[in-house]
Coordinates of C-alpha atoms and ligand atoms in Angstrom, one line a residue:
X1 CA 83.8 209.9 188.9
X2 CA 87.1 207.3 187.6
X3 CA 88.8 208.0 191.5
X4 CA 85.7 207.6 193.4
X5 CA 84.5 204.5 191.4
X6 CA 88.5 203.1 192.4
X7 CA 89.2 204.2 195.7
X8 CA 85.4 202.2 196.5
X9 CA 86.5 199.5 198.6
X10 CA 85.9 196.0 196.4
X11 CA 83.1 195.0 198.7
X12 CA 80.8 197.8 197.3
X13 CA 82.1 198.6 193.2
X14 CA 82.5 195.0 192.8
X15 CA 86.6 193.0 193.3
X16 CA 89.7 194.0 190.6
X17 CA 90.4 190.7 189.0
X18 CA 88.4 187.2 189.2
X19 CA 88.7 184.9 192.2
X20 CA 91.0 182.7 191.2
X21 CA 88.9 179.8 190.6
X22 CA 88.1 181.7 188.7
X23 CA 91.0 182.7 186.5
X24 CA 92.6 179.3 186.9
X25 CA 89.0 178.1 184.9
X26 CA 89.0 180.5 182.9
X27 CA 92.8 179.6 181.5
X28 CA 92.4 176.1 181.8
X29 CA 89.7 176.6 180.4
X30 CA 90.5 178.3 177.1
X31 CA 93.8 176.2 177.0
X32 CA 91.5 173.1 176.9
X33 CA 88.6 174.6 173.6
X34 CA 91.6 175.7 171.3
X35 CA 93.8 172.8 171.1
X36 CA 90.0 170.6 170.3
X37 CA 89.7 172.8 168.1
X38 CA 92.3 171.8 166.4
X39 CA 91.7 168.1 167.4
X40 CA 88.3 167.9 165.8
X41 CA 89.7 169.1 162.3
X42 CA 92.3 166.6 162.8
X43 CA 90.0 163.9 163.7
X44 CA 87.7 165.2 161.5
X45 CA 89.9 165.7 158.3
X46 CA 92.4 162.3 158.7
X47 CA 91.9 159.0 156.8
X48 CA 89.7 156.9 159.3
X49 CA 91.9 154.4 160.2
X50 CA 93.3 154.2 163.7
X51 CA 95.2 157.7 164.3
X52 CA 91.5 159.0 163.1
X53 CA 91.2 156.8 165.4
X54 CA 92.8 157.5 168.6
X55 CA 92.4 161.1 167.8
X56 CA 88.8 160.7 168.5
X57 CA 89.0 159.2 171.9
X58 CA 90.8 162.6 173.0
X59 CA 89.4 164.8 171.2
X60 CA 85.9 163.5 173.4
X61 CA 87.4 162.6 176.7
X62 CA 89.2 166.8 175.9
X63 CA 85.0 167.5 176.0
X64 CA 84.0 165.9 177.9
X65 CA 86.3 167.1 180.4
X66 CA 85.2 171.6 179.7
X67 CA 81.9 170.6 179.0
X68 CA 82.9 169.8 183.9
X69 CA 84.9 172.0 183.4
X70 CA 82.2 174.7 182.5
X71 CA 79.2 173.9 184.1
X72 CA 82.0 173.8 188.3
X73 CA 82.2 177.4 186.2
X74 CA 79.3 178.4 185.4
X75 CA 78.4 178.0 189.2
X76 CA 81.2 179.8 190.7
X77 CA 80.4 182.8 188.7
X78 CA 77.1 182.3 189.6
X79 CA 78.2 182.2 193.3
X80 CA 80.8 184.7 193.3
X81 CA 81.0 188.5 192.7
X82 CA 82.7 190.2 188.5
X83 CA 84.7 192.5 188.5
X84 CA 83.2 195.3 187.3
X85 CA 83.9 197.1 183.4
X86 CA 85.8 199.8 183.8
X87 CA 84.1 203.3 184.1
X88 CA 83.3 204.8 181.8
X89 CA 82.5 201.7 179.0
X90 CA 79.6 202.7 176.9
X91 CA 77.3 200.1 177.1
X92 CA 76.7 198.9 174.0
X93 CA 80.5 197.8 174.6
X94 CA 79.6 196.5 178.2
X95 CA 76.3 194.9 176.2
X96 CA 78.8 193.2 174.1
X97 CA 81.7 191.6 175.9
X98 CA 77.5 190.1 178.3
X99 CA 77.1 189.0 174.4
X100 CA 80.2 187.4 174.5
X101 CA 80.4 185.8 177.2
X102 CA 77.6 184.4 177.1
X103 CA 78.4 183.0 173.6
X104 CA 80.8 181.4 175.5
X105 CA 79.2 179.5 177.8
X106 CA 76.5 178.1 175.2
X107 CA 79.3 176.9 173.3
X108 CA 81.7 175.6 176.0
X109 CA 78.6 174.0 176.7
X110 CA 76.7 173.3 173.9
X111 CA 79.7 171.5 171.5
X112 CA 80.4 168.6 174.6
X113 CA 76.8 168.4 175.0
X114 CA 76.4 168.1 171.0
X115 CA 79.8 165.6 170.3
X116 CA 78.1 164.1 173.0
X117 CA 74.9 163.1 171.3
X118 CA 76.7 162.4 168.2
X119 CA 78.2 159.4 170.3
X120 CA 75.6 158.2 171.6
X121 CA 73.0 157.9 169.0
X122 CA 76.8 156.9 166.6
X123 CA 75.1 153.4 164.4
X124 CA 78.7 152.3 165.8
X125 CA 77.7 152.7 169.5
X126 CA 81.6 153.5 170.5
X127 CA 81.4 153.1 174.3
X128 CA 83.8 157.1 175.3
X129 CA 86.2 156.3 178.3
X130 CA 87.8 159.3 179.5
X131 CA 92.1 159.6 178.3
X132 CA 91.4 155.6 178.2
X133 CA 90.4 155.3 181.5
X134 CA 87.1 156.9 183.4
X135 CA 84.4 154.9 181.4
X136 CA 81.8 157.1 180.2
X137 CA 77.7 156.7 179.7
X138 CA 76.2 157.8 176.7
X139 CA 73.2 160.4 176.9
X140 CA 70.6 158.5 178.9
X141 CA 68.1 157.0 176.3
X142 CA 69.4 157.7 172.8
X143 CA 71.2 154.2 172.5
X144 CA 67.8 152.7 172.7
X145 CA 66.3 154.9 169.8
X146 CA 64.8 153.1 167.0
X147 CA 67.1 153.6 163.3
X148 CA 64.8 156.3 162.0
X149 CA 64.9 158.3 165.1
X150 CA 68.3 158.0 167.0
X151 CA 69.7 159.2 162.3
X152 CA 67.0 162.0 163.6
X153 CA 68.9 162.5 167.4
X154 CA 72.9 162.0 165.5
X155 CA 71.8 164.6 162.0
X156 CA 71.0 166.7 164.4
X157 CA 74.1 166.9 166.4
X158 CA 76.8 166.6 163.6
X159 CA 74.1 169.9 162.3
X160 CA 74.3 171.7 166.3
X161 CA 78.0 170.6 166.3
X162 CA 79.6 172.7 163.3
X163 CA 77.0 175.4 164.4
X164 CA 78.9 175.8 167.1
X165 CA 81.7 175.5 165.9
X166 CA 81.4 178.3 163.4
X167 CA 80.2 180.3 166.9
X168 CA 82.9 179.7 168.4
X169 CA 85.6 181.7 165.7
X170 CA 83.3 184.6 165.4
X171 CA 83.5 185.0 169.2
X172 CA 87.3 184.0 169.6
X173 CA 88.2 186.4 167.1
X174 CA 85.6 189.1 169.3
X175 CA 86.8 188.0 172.9
X176 CA 90.8 188.0 171.2
X177 CA 90.4 191.7 169.7
X178 CA 87.8 193.3 172.6
X179 CA 90.3 192.3 175.1
X180 CA 94.0 193.9 172.7
X181 CA 91.2 196.7 172.8
X182 CA 91.0 197.2 176.1
X183 CA 94.8 196.5 176.7
X184 CA 96.1 198.7 173.7
X185 CA 94.3 201.7 172.5
X186 CA 91.7 201.4 175.5
X187 CA 94.4 201.4 178.5
X188 CA 92.3 200.4 181.3
X189 CA 92.3 197.0 183.2
X190 CA 90.3 194.7 181.3
X191 CA 92.8 192.4 180.3
X192 CA 94.3 192.7 184.5
X193 CA 90.8 191.3 185.9
X194 CA 91.1 187.4 183.9
X195 CA 95.8 188.7 184.9
X196 CA 96.1 189.3 188.3
X197 CA 98.7 192.3 188.5
X198 CA 98.7 192.8 184.7
X199 CA 99.1 196.1 184.2
X200 CA 97.7 198.5 180.7
X201 CA 100.3 198.4 176.7
X202 CA 101.2 196.7 174.6
X203 CA 104.1 195.6 177.3
X204 CA 103.1 193.8 179.9
X205 CA 104.6 190.7 180.0
X206 CA 101.5 188.7 180.9
X207 CA 100.0 189.7 177.5
X208 CA 102.7 188.2 176.1
X209 CA 102.7 184.7 178.0
X210 CA 98.9 184.7 177.2
X211 CA 99.8 185.0 173.0
X212 CA 103.0 182.8 173.8
X213 CA 100.4 180.1 175.7
X214 CA 98.0 180.0 172.3
X215 CA 100.7 179.4 169.9
X216 CA 102.0 177.0 172.1
X217 CA 98.9 175.0 172.8
X218 CA 98.0 175.0 168.7
X219 CA 101.2 174.2 168.2
X220 CA 100.9 170.3 170.4
X221 CA 97.3 170.4 169.0
X222 CA 99.2 169.5 165.6
X223 CA 102.2 167.8 166.9
X224 CA 100.2 165.6 169.4
X225 CA 100.5 162.5 167.6
X226 CA 98.2 159.9 170.1
X227 CA 100.6 155.8 170.6
X228 CA 100.8 154.1 168.2
X229 CA 98.0 151.1 168.7
X230 CA 99.2 148.7 170.1
X231 CA 99.9 145.3 168.9
X232 CA 97.6 142.5 169.3
X233 CA 98.3 141.1 172.6
X234 CA 99.2 137.3 171.8
X235 CA 98.2 133.2 173.0
X236 CA 99.6 132.3 175.5
X237 CA 102.9 131.6 174.5
X238 CA 105.7 129.7 175.2
X239 CA 107.1 129.4 171.3
X240 CA 107.1 132.9 169.2
X241 CA 104.7 133.3 166.2
X242 CA 107.1 133.0 163.2
X243 CA 109.2 129.5 166.0
X244 CA 105.6 127.4 164.0
X245 CA 105.7 129.1 160.3
X246 CA 106.0 126.8 157.8
X247 CA 107.5 128.4 154.5
X248 CA 104.5 129.3 153.0
X249 CA 105.7 128.3 148.9
X250 CA 107.9 124.7 151.5
X251 CA 105.9 123.2 152.5
X252 CA 107.4 119.9 154.0
X253 CA 107.4 117.6 151.4
X254 CA 110.1 115.6 152.9
X255 CA 107.7 114.8 155.9
X256 CA 106.8 110.6 154.2
X257 CA 103.1 109.4 154.8
X258 CA 104.7 105.9 156.6
X259 CA 105.7 109.3 159.7
X260 CA 102.4 112.1 159.3
X261 CA 100.1 107.8 159.9
X262 CA 98.7 107.8 162.7
X263 CA 98.6 104.2 164.6
X264 CA 99.6 100.9 163.2
X265 CA 96.4 99.2 163.7
X266 CA 93.5 100.8 164.8
X267 CA 94.3 99.4 168.6
X268 CA 97.8 99.8 167.9
X269 CA 99.2 103.3 170.2
X270 CA 100.3 106.5 167.8
X271 CA 103.7 106.3 169.2
X272 CA 104.6 102.8 166.8
X273 CA 103.7 104.7 163.5
X274 CA 106.9 105.6 162.5
X275 CA 107.3 101.9 161.6
X276 CA 103.6 101.9 159.6
X277 CA 104.5 100.8 156.2
X278 CA 102.6 103.0 153.1
X279 CA 100.5 100.5 152.3
X280 CA 98.4 99.7 155.3
X281 CA 98.2 103.4 155.5
X282 CA 94.9 102.9 154.0
X283 CA 93.4 101.1 157.7
X284 CA 94.7 103.8 159.5
X285 CA 92.7 106.0 161.8
X286 CA 93.9 109.8 161.7
X287 CA 95.1 111.2 165.2
X288 CA 93.4 113.5 167.3
X289 CA 95.4 116.5 167.7
X290 CA 96.5 118.5 171.0
X291 CA 96.5 122.6 170.5
X292 CA 99.7 123.8 171.9
X293 CA 100.6 127.2 173.5
X294 CA 102.0 129.9 171.1
X295 CA 99.0 128.5 168.3
X296 CA 97.6 131.6 167.3
X297 CA 94.8 132.2 164.9
X298 CA 94.7 136.6 163.2
X299 CA 92.7 138.2 161.1
X300 CA 93.9 141.1 158.9
X301 CA 91.5 144.3 157.8
X302 CA 91.3 147.2 157.2
X303 CA 89.5 150.3 158.4
X304 CA 89.8 153.2 155.2
X305 CA 93.2 153.0 154.1
X306 CA 94.8 151.7 157.3
X307 CA 95.7 148.0 157.8
X308 CA 94.3 146.4 161.4
X309 CA 95.1 143.7 162.9
X310 CA 93.5 141.1 164.9
X311 CA 94.1 138.1 167.0
X312 CA 91.4 136.3 169.6
X313 CA 93.2 134.3 172.9
X314 CA 90.6 132.3 173.4
X315 CA 89.9 129.1 170.8
X316 CA 89.9 125.5 171.1
X317 CA 90.2 123.2 168.4
X318 CA 89.1 119.8 168.2
X319 CA 92.1 117.9 165.1
X320 CA 91.3 114.3 163.3
X321 CA 94.1 113.9 161.0
X322 CA 96.3 112.1 159.3
X323 CA 97.1 112.6 155.4
X324 CA 96.5 109.1 155.0
X325 CA 93.6 108.6 156.0
X326 CA 91.5 111.7 155.1
X327 CA 88.3 110.2 154.9
X328 CA 88.3 109.7 158.3
X329 CA 90.1 113.3 159.8
X330 CA 87.8 115.6 161.8
X331 CA 88.2 119.7 162.3
X332 CA 85.7 121.3 164.8
X333 CA 87.7 125.4 165.5
X334 CA 85.6 126.9 168.5
X335 CA 85.8 129.9 168.4
X336 CA 85.6 132.8 171.3
X337 CA 84.3 136.4 169.9
X338 CA 85.1 138.0 173.1
X339 CA 88.5 137.6 172.5
X340 CA 88.9 139.6 169.4
X341 CA 91.9 141.5 170.5
X342 CA 92.9 145.0 167.4
X343 CA 94.9 146.6 170.0
X344 CA 92.6 148.6 171.4
X345 CA 89.8 147.8 174.3
X346 CA 87.1 150.7 172.9
X347 CA 87.5 149.6 169.6
X348 CA 87.4 145.5 170.4
X349 CA 84.5 146.7 172.7
X350 CA 82.9 148.0 169.8
X351 CA 83.7 145.0 167.5
X352 CA 81.2 142.8 170.5
X353 CA 79.1 144.8 170.0
X354 CA 75.7 144.3 168.0
X355 CA 76.8 146.0 164.3
X356 CA 79.5 143.8 164.6
X357 CA 80.0 139.9 166.0
X358 CA 76.8 140.8 168.9
X359 CA 78.8 138.6 171.0
X360 CA 76.0 138.3 173.4
X361 CA 73.3 136.9 171.4
X362 CA 76.1 134.4 168.8
X363 CA 79.8 134.4 171.6
X364 CA 81.5 131.6 169.9
X365 CA 81.9 130.9 165.7
X366 CA 82.5 127.7 165.4
X367 CA 84.5 125.6 162.1
X368 CA 83.1 122.4 161.1
X369 CA 85.1 120.3 158.2
X370 CA 84.6 116.2 157.2
X371 CA 86.6 116.9 153.8
X372 CA 90.4 117.6 153.1
X373 CA 92.0 116.7 149.9
X374 CA 96.1 117.0 149.6
X375 CA 96.2 118.8 146.6
X376 CA 100.7 119.0 146.7
X377 CA 102.8 117.6 149.6
X378 CA 102.0 118.5 152.3
X379 CA 99.0 120.6 151.8
X380 CA 95.4 120.9 151.6
X381 CA 92.4 122.0 152.3
X382 CA 89.8 121.2 154.9
X383 CA 86.3 122.6 152.9
X384 CA 84.2 122.8 156.3
X385 CA 81.3 126.0 157.7
X386 CA 82.5 128.3 159.5
X387 CA 78.9 129.3 161.7
X388 CA 79.1 133.1 162.3
X389 CA 76.4 135.2 164.2
X390 CA 73.9 132.5 163.6
X391 CA 74.9 132.2 159.5
X392 CA 76.1 129.1 158.6
X393 CA 78.4 129.4 155.2
X394 CA 80.6 127.0 153.3
X395 CA 85.1 128.1 153.8
X396 CA 87.9 126.5 152.7
X397 CA 90.1 126.4 154.7
X398 CA 94.4 125.9 152.7
X399 CA 97.2 125.4 155.0
X400 CA 100.0 123.5 154.7
X401 CA 101.7 120.6 157.1
X402 CA 104.7 119.1 158.5
X403 CA 105.0 116.5 160.6
X404 CA 107.7 115.0 162.7
X405 CA 107.2 112.7 164.6
X406 CA 104.5 114.1 167.2
X407 CA 104.7 117.1 166.9
X408 CA 103.1 118.8 163.8
X409 CA 103.3 122.5 162.4
X410 CA 100.4 123.6 160.3
X411 CA 99.7 127.3 159.1
X412 CA 97.1 128.6 156.8
X413 CA 95.5 131.6 155.0
X414 CA 92.1 132.1 153.4
X415 CA 89.4 135.5 153.2
X416 CA 86.3 135.4 153.9
X417 CA 83.5 138.1 153.1
X418 CA 82.0 139.3 156.1
X419 CA 79.1 140.7 154.4
X420 CA 77.8 137.1 154.2
X421 CA 77.3 136.4 157.7
X422 CA 76.4 140.2 158.6
X423 CA 79.1 141.1 160.1
X424 CA 78.8 145.3 159.6
X425 CA 75.5 146.4 160.7
X426 CA 73.3 149.7 159.8
X427 CA 76.3 151.7 158.3
X428 CA 78.7 149.5 158.6
X429 CA 76.8 146.9 155.8
X430 CA 78.8 149.5 153.5
X431 CA 82.1 148.7 152.2
X432 CA 83.8 151.8 151.4
X433 CA 85.2 152.1 155.4
X434 CA 85.8 148.8 156.0
X435 CA 86.2 146.1 152.8
X436 CA 84.5 143.2 153.1
X437 CA 87.3 141.0 152.3
X438 CA 89.1 139.2 155.9
X439 CA 91.8 137.6 155.4
X440 CA 91.9 134.6 158.4
X441 CA 94.8 132.9 158.8
X442 CA 96.3 130.8 161.8
X443 CA 100.1 128.8 162.3
X444 CA 99.7 126.3 165.0
X445 CA 101.6 123.2 166.5
X446 CA 100.0 119.9 168.1
X447 CA 101.6 117.3 169.2
X448 CA 99.9 113.7 169.2
X449 CA 97.7 112.3 171.9
Ligands
HEM1 C1 88.6 179.6 174.1 C2 89.0 180.1 175.0 C3 88.2 181.1 175.5 C4 87.0 181.2 176.2 C5 86.3 179.9 176.2 C6 86.7 182.0 176.7 C7 85.6 183.2 177.6 C8 85.8 183.7 178.5 C9 84.7 184.5 179.9 C10 83.3 183.2 179.2 C11 84.8 185.4 179.7 C12 84.4 185.8 180.5 C13 84.3 185.1 182.6 C14 83.1 185.7 183.8 O1 82.5 186.7 182.9 O2 82.4 184.6 183.7 C15 86.2 185.9 179.9 C16 87.0 187.0 180.0 C17 88.5 186.8 179.9 N1 88.8 186.9 179.1 FE1 88.5 184.4 178.1 N2 88.1 183.1 176.8 C18 89.4 182.8 176.2 C19 90.1 182.2 175.3 C20 90.6 183.9 176.2 C21 92.4 184.7 176.1 C22 93.8 184.3 174.9 C23 92.5 185.9 176.3 C24 93.3 187.0 176.9 C25 94.5 186.4 175.3 C26 91.5 185.7 177.0 C27 90.9 187.8 178.1 C28 89.7 187.1 178.0 C29 89.5 188.3 179.9 C30 90.5 189.3 180.1 C31 88.6 188.1 180.6 C32 88.1 189.2 181.0 C33 87.7 190.4 181.0 C34 86.3 190.9 181.8 O3 86.6 191.7 182.3 O4 84.8 190.9 182.5 N3 91.1 184.9 176.7 N4 87.1 184.6 178.9
HEM2 C1 84.5 171.9 173.4 C2 84.4 171.3 173.2 C3 84.4 170.6 171.3 C4 84.8 171.4 170.3 C5 85.3 172.7 170.9 C6 84.8 171.1 169.9 C7 85.3 170.9 167.9 C8 84.9 170.5 167.1 C9 85.9 170.2 166.1 C10 86.2 172.2 165.3 C11 84.9 169.5 165.0 C12 85.8 169.9 164.0 C13 84.2 170.4 163.1 C14 84.5 171.1 161.3 O1 86.2 170.9 161.1 O2 83.4 170.9 161.4 C15 84.9 168.1 165.8 C16 84.2 167.3 165.0 C17 83.1 167.1 165.9 N1 83.5 166.2 167.3 FE1 84.0 168.1 168.5 N2 83.9 169.7 169.3 C18 84.1 169.7 171.2 C19 83.6 168.3 171.9 C20 83.0 167.0 171.6 C21 82.6 166.5 172.3 C22 82.5 165.9 173.7 C23 82.5 164.8 170.8 C24 82.3 163.9 171.4 C25 82.4 163.5 173.0 C26 82.7 165.8 170.1 C27 82.7 164.8 168.6 C28 82.9 165.2 167.9 C29 83.2 165.5 166.4 C30 81.3 163.2 166.1 C31 83.3 165.2 165.7 C32 83.1 165.0 164.1 C33 81.8 166.3 163.3 C34 81.4 166.1 162.2 O3 81.3 164.8 161.6 O4 79.7 166.1 162.1 N3 83.3 167.0 170.3 N4 84.5 169.0 167.8

């Protein structure tokens, strides 16, 4: 019977191994899936910082790749013949093999689908860009759902994903155990179905190659470290940020009032300012200043315990300011929120979404100050209003200032409470992941207009 089966032409009994395409897909999917499980563990356990964020991006990318390959593999299976079971294999073994294989297709497709459901229903709405290159949509219909229904789908995705993960462990144990049994105990051709040319027995090099490959993929899963989040793009600059910085504790105390003053008489050009005696300063108009390239406006926050540095690359400032004419000084800073960069394109896109800046409804934040106080030599506070995300709140901005001829350098830092402006909706309104306090700082050079 055995001899008869073996001597039959392949077309009658079936091929002696899987087709090359099926074999390539099997090993590719197997390697990707094992790597993916390790990534999943690391991403799930890690602190919710920049590295975890990057691990999840890769987890999503590989998961979707597995989905595409598995659908291709399934289509191929339906249109191509598989090798027959070894002659004389008991029925229960055949059934068990089929059940494990069907189970694999369930997890190969079910895990990415449940993962995709999680990503599509997350409150933070992080877009998926496969390998940072190919935008991948959310599952249609899910992102638009009302909050309650969305949360229910999200729970379903999480539960489904973790149940299927456990099922995967069981299938893998059965599958690997079965391969070992066929290869070592039964000494039949089953391993050769998937490893062309393999002979039965423990000495078969392809078996050891598969074992080494398995170990290598597990090691790669643990060793992989995402590229460090890039430093935010500096504003188009000729000079570096450090060139501008005033020492925090030693502001420009030496700058005499007269040299910082505006024109000698209201009508006189600014260039004559150096000659103005202090006594006349009360009459002076504040000077208009033009912000120079290389100035920058930054924000710092923490995501879990990982610090994240951000920068606005587009903003303008209308500055009318003289230390001697504080009562008539004015400052308006207009910030293009869509220009916020934190070194990660996908995080930046989420920042603009409805949960954070909501830039489609509120493209700009504005800080307007008409009250200035001098707190020490070269140190001032601008008391104004910040209009962010449609919410207006008072904000005080302390800064140090040094004026040298026509050039002023200023630096300031303040903290604001993002929750007071509604930056962080839904699960992000809570401050356990992202603390409420956001540090905002600037360093600028300006020239008299
Ligand atoms: C996560 C990893 C793996 C997955 C998802 C997986 C999945 C599958 C599936 C679905 C099949 C059935 C093919 C079909 O008839 O359509 C199969 C067959 C097979 N797999 Fe895997 N596999 C994995 C890992 C491995 C490993 C590590 C080995 C070997 C060390 C292996 C050896 C085999 C062999 C020999 C067959 C052919 C069985 C037969 O005669 O039909 N697999 N695998
Ligand atoms: C075959 C593909 C996939 C495999 C093998 C896989 C595996 C895993 C594993 C092992 C975990 C850790 C879970 C735990 O330890 O309980 C995990 C978590 C996670 N995976 Fe996947 N995953 C796959 C596809 C995807 C895809 C495509 C996405 C998103 C598009 C995704 C999103 C997630 C998320 C958000 C978590 C955290 C889950 C939670 O907290 O419940 N996964 N995955």
